[in-house]
Coordinates of C-alpha atoms in Angstrom, one line a residue:
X61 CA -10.9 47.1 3.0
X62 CA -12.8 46.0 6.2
X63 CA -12.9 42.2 5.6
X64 CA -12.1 39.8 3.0
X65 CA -16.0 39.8 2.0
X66 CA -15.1 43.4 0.5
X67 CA -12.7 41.8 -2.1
X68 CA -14.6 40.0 -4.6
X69 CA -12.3 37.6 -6.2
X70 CA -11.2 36.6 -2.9
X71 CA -15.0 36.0 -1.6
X72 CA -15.3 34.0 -4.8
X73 CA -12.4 31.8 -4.3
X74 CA -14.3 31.0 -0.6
X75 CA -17.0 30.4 -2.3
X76 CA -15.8 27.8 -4.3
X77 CA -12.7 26.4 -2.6
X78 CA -12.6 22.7 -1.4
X79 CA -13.2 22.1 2.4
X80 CA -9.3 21.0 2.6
X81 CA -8.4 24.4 0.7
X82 CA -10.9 26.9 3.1
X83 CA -10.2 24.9 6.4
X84 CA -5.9 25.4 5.7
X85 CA -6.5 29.4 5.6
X86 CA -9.1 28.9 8.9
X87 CA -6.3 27.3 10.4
X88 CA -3.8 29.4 9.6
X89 CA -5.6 32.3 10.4
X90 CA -7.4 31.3 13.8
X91 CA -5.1 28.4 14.5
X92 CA -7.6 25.6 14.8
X93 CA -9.6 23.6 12.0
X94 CA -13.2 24.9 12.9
X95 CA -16.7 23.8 11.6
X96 CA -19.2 24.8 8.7
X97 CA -19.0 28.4 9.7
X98 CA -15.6 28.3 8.3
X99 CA -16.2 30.2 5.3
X100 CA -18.5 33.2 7.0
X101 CA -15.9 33.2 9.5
X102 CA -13.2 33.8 6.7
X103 CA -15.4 36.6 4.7
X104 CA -16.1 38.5 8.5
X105 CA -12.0 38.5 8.7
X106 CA -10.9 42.3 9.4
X107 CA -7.2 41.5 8.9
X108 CA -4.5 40.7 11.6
X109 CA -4.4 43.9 13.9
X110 CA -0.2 43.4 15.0
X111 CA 2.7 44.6 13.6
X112 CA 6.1 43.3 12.1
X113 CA 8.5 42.3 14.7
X114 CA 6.2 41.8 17.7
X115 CA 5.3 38.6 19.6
X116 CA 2.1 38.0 18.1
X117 CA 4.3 38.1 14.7
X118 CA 6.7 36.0 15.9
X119 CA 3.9 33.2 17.2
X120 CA 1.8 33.1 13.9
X121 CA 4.9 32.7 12.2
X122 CA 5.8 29.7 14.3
X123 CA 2.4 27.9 14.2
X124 CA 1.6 28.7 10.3
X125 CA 5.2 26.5 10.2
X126 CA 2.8 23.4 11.1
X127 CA 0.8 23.5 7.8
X128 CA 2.4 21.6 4.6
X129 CA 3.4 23.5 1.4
X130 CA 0.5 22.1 0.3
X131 CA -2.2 24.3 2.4
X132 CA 0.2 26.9 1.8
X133 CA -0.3 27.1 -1.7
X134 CA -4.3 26.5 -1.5
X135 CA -4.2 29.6 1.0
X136 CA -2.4 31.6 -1.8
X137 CA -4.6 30.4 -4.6
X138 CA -7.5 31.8 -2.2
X139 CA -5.8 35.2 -1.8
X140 CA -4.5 35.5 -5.1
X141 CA -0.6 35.9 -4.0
X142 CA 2.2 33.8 -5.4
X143 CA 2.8 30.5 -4.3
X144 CA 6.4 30.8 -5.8
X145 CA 9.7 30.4 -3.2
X146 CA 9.9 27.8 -0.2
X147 CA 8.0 27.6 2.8
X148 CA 9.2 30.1 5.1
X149 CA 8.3 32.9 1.9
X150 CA 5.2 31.7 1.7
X151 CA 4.2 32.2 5.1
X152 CA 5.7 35.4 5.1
X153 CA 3.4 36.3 1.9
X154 CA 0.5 35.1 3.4
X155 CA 0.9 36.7 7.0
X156 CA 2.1 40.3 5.4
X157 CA -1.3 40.1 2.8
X158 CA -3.3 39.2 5.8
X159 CA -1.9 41.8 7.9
X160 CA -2.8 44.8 5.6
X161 CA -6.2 43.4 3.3
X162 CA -5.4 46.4 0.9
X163 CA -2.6 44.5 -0.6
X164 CA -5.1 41.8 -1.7
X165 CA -6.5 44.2 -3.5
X166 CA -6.2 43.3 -7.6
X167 CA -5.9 46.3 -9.5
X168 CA -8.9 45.4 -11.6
X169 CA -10.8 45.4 -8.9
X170 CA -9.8 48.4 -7.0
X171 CA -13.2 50.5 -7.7
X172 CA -16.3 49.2 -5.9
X173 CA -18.8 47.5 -7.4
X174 CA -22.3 47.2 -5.5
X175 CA -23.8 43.8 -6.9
X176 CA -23.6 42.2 -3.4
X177 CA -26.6 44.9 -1.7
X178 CA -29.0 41.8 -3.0
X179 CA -27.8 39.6 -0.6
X180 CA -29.6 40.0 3.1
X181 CA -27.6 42.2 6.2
X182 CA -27.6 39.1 8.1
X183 CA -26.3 36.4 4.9
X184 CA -28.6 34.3 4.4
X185 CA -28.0 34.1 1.2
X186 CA -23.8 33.4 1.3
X187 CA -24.7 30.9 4.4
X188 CA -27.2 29.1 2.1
X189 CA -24.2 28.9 -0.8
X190 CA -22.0 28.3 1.8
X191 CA -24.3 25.0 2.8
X192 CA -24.4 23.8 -1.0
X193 CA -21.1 24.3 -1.5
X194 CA -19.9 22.5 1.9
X195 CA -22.2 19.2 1.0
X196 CA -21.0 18.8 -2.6
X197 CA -17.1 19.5 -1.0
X198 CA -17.6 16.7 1.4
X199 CA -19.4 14.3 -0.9
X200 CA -16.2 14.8 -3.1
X201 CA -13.4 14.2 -0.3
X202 CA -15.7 11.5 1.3
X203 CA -15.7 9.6 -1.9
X204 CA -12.0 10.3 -2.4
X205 CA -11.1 8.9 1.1
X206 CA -13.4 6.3 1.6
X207 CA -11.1 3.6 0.0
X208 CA -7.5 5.1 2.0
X209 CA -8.6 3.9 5.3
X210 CA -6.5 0.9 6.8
X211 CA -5.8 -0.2 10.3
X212 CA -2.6 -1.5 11.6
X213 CA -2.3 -2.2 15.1
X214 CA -5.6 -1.1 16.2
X215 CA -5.1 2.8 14.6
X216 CA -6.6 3.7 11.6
X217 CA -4.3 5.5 9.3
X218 CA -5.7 7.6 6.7
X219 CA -3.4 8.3 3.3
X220 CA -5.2 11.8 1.8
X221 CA -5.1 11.8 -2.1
X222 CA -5.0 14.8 -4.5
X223 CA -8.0 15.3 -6.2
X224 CA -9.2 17.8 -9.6
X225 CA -10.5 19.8 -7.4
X226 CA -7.1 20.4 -5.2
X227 CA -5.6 20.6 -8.8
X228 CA -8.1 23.6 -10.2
X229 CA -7.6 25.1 -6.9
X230 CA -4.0 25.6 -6.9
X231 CA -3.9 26.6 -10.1
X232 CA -4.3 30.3 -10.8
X233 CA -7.4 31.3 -13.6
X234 CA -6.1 32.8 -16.5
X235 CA -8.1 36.0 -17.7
X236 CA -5.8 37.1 -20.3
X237 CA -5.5 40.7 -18.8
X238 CA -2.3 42.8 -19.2
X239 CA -1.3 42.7 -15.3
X240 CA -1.2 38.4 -15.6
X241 CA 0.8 37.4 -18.6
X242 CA 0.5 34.6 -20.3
X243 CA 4.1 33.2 -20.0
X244 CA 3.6 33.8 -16.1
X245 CA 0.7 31.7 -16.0
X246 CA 2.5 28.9 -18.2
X247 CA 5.5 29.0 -15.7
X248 CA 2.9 28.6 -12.7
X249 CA 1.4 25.6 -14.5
X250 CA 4.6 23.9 -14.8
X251 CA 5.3 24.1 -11.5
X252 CA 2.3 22.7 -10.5
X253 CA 2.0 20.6 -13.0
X254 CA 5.8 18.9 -11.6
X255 CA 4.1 19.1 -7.9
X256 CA 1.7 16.9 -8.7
X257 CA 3.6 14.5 -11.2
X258 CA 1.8 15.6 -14.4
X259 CA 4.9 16.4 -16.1
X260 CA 5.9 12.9 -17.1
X261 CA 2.2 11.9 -19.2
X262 CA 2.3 16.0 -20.7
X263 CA 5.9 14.7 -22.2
X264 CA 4.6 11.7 -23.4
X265 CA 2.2 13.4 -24.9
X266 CA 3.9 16.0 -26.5
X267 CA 6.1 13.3 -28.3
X268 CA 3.6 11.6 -30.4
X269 CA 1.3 13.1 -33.0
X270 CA -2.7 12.2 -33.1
X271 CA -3.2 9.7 -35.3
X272 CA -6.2 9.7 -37.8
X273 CA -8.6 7.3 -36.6
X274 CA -7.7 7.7 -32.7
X275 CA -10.1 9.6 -30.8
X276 CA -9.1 12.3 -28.2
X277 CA -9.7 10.0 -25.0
X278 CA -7.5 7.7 -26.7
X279 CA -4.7 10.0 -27.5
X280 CA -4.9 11.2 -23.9
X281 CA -5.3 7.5 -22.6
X282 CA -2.2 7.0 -24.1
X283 CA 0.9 5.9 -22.1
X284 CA -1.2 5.6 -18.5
X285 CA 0.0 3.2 -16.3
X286 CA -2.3 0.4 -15.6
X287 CA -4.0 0.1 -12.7
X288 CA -2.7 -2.9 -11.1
X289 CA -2.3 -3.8 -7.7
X290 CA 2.3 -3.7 -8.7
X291 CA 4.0 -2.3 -11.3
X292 CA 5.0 -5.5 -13.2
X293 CA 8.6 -5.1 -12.9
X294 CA 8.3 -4.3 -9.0
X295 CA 5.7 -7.2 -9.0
X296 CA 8.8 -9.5 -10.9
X297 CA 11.3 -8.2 -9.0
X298 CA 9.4 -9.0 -5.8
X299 CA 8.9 -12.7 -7.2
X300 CA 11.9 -13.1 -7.6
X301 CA 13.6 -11.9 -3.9
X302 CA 10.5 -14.6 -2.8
X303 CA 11.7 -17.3 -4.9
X304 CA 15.5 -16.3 -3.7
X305 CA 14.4 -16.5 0.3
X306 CA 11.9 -19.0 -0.2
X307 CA 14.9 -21.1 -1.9
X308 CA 17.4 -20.7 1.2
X309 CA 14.7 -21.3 3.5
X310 CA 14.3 -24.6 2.1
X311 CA 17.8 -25.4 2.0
X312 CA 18.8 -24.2 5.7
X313 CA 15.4 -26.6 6.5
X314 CA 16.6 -29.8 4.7
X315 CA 20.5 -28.7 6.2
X316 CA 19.0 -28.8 9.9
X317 CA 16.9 -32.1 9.5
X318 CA 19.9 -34.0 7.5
X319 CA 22.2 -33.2 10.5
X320 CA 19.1 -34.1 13.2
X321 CA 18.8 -37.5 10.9
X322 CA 22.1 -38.1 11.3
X323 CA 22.3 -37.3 15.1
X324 CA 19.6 -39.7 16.0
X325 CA 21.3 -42.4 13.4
X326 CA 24.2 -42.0 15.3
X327 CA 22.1 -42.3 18.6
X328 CA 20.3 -45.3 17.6
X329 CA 23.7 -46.6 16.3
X330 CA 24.9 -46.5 19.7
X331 CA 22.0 -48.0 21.5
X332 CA 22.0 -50.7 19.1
X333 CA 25.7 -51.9 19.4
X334 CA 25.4 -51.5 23.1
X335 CA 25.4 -54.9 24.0
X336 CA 25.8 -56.5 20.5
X337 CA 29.4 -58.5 20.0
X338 CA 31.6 -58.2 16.8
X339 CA 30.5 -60.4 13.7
X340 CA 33.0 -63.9 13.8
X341 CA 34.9 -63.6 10.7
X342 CA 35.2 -66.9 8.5
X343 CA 38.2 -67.6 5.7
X344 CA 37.5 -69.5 2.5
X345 CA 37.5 -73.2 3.4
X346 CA 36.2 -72.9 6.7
X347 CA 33.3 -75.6 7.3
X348 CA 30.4 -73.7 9.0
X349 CA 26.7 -74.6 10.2
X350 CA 23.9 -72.0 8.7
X351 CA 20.2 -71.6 10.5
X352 CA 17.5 -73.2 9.1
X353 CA 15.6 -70.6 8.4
X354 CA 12.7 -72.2 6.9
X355 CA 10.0 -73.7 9.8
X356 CA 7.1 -75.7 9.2
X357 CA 5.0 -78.6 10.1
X358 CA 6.9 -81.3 11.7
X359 CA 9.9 -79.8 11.5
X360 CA 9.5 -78.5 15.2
X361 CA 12.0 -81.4 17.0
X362 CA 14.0 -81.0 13.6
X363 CA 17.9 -79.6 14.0
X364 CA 18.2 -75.7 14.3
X365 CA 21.3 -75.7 12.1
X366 CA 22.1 -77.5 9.1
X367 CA 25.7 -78.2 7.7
X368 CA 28.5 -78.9 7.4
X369 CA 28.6 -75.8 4.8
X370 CA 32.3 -75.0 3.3
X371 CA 32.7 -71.3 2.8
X372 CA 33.4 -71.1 -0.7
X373 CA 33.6 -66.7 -1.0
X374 CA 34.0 -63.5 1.3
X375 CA 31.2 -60.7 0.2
X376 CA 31.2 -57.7 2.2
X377 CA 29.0 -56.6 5.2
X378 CA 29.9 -60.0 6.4
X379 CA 28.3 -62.1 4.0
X380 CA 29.2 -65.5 2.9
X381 CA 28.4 -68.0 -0.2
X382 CA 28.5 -71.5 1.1
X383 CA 28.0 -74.8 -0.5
X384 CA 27.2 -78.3 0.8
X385 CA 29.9 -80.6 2.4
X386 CA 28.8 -84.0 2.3
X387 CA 25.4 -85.6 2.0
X388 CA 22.9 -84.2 4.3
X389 CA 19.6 -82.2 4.2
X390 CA 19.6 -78.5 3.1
X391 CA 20.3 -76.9 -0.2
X392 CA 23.4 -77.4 -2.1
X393 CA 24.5 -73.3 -2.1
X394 CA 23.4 -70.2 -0.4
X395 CA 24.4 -67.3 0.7
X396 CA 24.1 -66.1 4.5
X397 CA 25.4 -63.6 6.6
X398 CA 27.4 -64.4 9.6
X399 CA 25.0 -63.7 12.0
X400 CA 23.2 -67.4 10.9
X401 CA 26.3 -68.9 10.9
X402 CA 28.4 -70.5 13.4
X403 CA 31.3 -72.9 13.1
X404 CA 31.2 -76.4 12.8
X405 CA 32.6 -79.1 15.3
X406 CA 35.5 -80.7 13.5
X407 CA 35.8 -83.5 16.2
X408 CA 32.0 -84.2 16.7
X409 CA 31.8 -84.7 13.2
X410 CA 34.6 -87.0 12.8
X411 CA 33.3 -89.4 15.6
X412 CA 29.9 -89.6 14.0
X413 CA 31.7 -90.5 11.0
X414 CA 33.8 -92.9 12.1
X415 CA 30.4 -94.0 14.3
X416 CA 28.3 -94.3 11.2
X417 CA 31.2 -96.0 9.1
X418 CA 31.1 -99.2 12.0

């Protein structure tokens, strides 16, 4: 075989890959993503021209090691190897089919056919395909990517999904010929099928029978996860941990503004007993003088205190009840506190007794 062009279910498979799918194989075989050409360039590929154990070898090993399993696989699917064993085997596969094109040969397809002499010595025809092919790939991807753009920092970061197409593409057609069994292809679909997390709805699946009035979409339908923003147990597990922190926060908030309360209490405390004396203290029986505390007209030139009050009982925070001693304006009990108290002047108030009495 000259090129891969010569091998028709190979050309076919370039044909129809995905973009992602032809432009993993361009890498790996020429090392750098390239343009719309990609698949021409791929079908005009004459096969690496080193050997085992040389240099060259030993650098297209070490740069195929920077594709994923992923376009590893696809690059199988497109040559028609196995995509079985890890990632080192694979590139192995891919590098010793791609060294020697006759291996790539299926035995089907050994003996040449001649339906490509339609198609033009320059390619017109496969470039005009290749066009059609390349819009509708990019149409698909573009509206597969356009909602896993987001920008953190200034950088967009792109998250790639799986699509169908990546799917049908890594999966290998089954044509029900003797040299592809059918429990061969059934192992090869479970594996991809647990690649891509398929195996958990196929078991759900297989568990329940289709009932009579459900349709097929329904049956299939069955078991999918909705498509919420959160799982709900993630989402109540989340609301939760915020209720938790939003909980301690507001404790360790109303812990630091008690003790700042306190602090300027005490600080205000301090400024106010600064230059304030200690209360007088008054025993039961004492005769006092309380304030007037009531001011109005005429009562201007009027005494500031009236009394004599006897302390008739000791309330706390320096409070007193007091009750009139003697005849003399002012009610007959009240209670006061000590600061409109004051005592009384036993010997003043004995002369003006005695001074009234003559």
């Amino acid at each position: 075989m000259n090129n891969l062009a010569q091998i028709e279910p190979i050309k076919q498979k370039i044909r129809t890959a995905s973009t992602v799918a032809v432009m993993a194989l361009h890498k790996f075989i020429f090392e750098k993503e390239g343009d719309r050409k990609n698949r021409q360039r791929l079908r005009d590929f004459e096969g690496f021209a080193f050997k085992k154990d040389t240099e060259k070898y030993a650098n297209k090993i070490e740069a195929a090691r920077g594709l994923t399993f992923g376009d590893l696989i696809s690059c199988c699917n497109i040559l028609g190897l196995e995509y079985g064993g890890n990632k080192d085997e694979l590139v192995i596969r891919i590098l010793h089919g791609l060294m020697n094109l006759n291996t790539l040969t299926h035995k089907d397809h050994e003996q040449d056919d001649e339906s490509d002499e339609d198609m033009s010595d320059d390619g017109t025809v496969d470039e005009q395909d290749d066009e059609i092919e390349e819009r509708r790939n990019n149409e698909e991807e573009e509206n597969n990517l356009e909602e896993n753009h987001s920008t953190r920092g200034g950088q967009m970061h792109t998250r790639f999904s799986m699509t169908y197409r990546d799917v049908q593409d890594s999966i290998k057609t089954f044509t029900g010929k003797d040299t592809y069994p059918v429990e061969r292809w059934i192992a090869e679909f479970e594996d991809a099928a647990n690649l891509f997390g398929c195996a958990q709805i196929h078991e759900m699946l297989v568990k329940r029978r289709l009932k009579r009035d459900e349709t097929l979409q329904e049956y299939i339908l069955f078991g999918v996860k909705m498509r919420d923003e959160t799982d709900l147990k993630l989402r109540e597990v989340i609301e939760q941990e915020f209720k938790s922190r939003f909980e301690e926060e507001r404790n360790e908030i109303r812990a630091r503004a008690k003790e700042q309360i306190l602090k300027v209490q005490s600080e205000n405390c301090k400024t106010y007993n600064l230059r304030r004396k200690k209360a007088t203290e008054y025993q039961v029986g004492n005769l006092v003088a309380i304030k007037r505390t009531q001011l109005g007209p005429g009562r201007k030139l009027r005494a500031k205190y009236l009394g004599p009050y006897q302390v008739e009982k000791i309330k706390p925070n320096d409070t007193y009840d007091v009750i009139k001693s003697g005849s003399h304006e002012g009610p007959v009990t009240t209670s006061t506190c000590a600061e409109y108290l004051k005592p009384w002047n036993v010997v003043n108030y004995k002369l003006s007794f005695l001074f009234v009495t003559r």
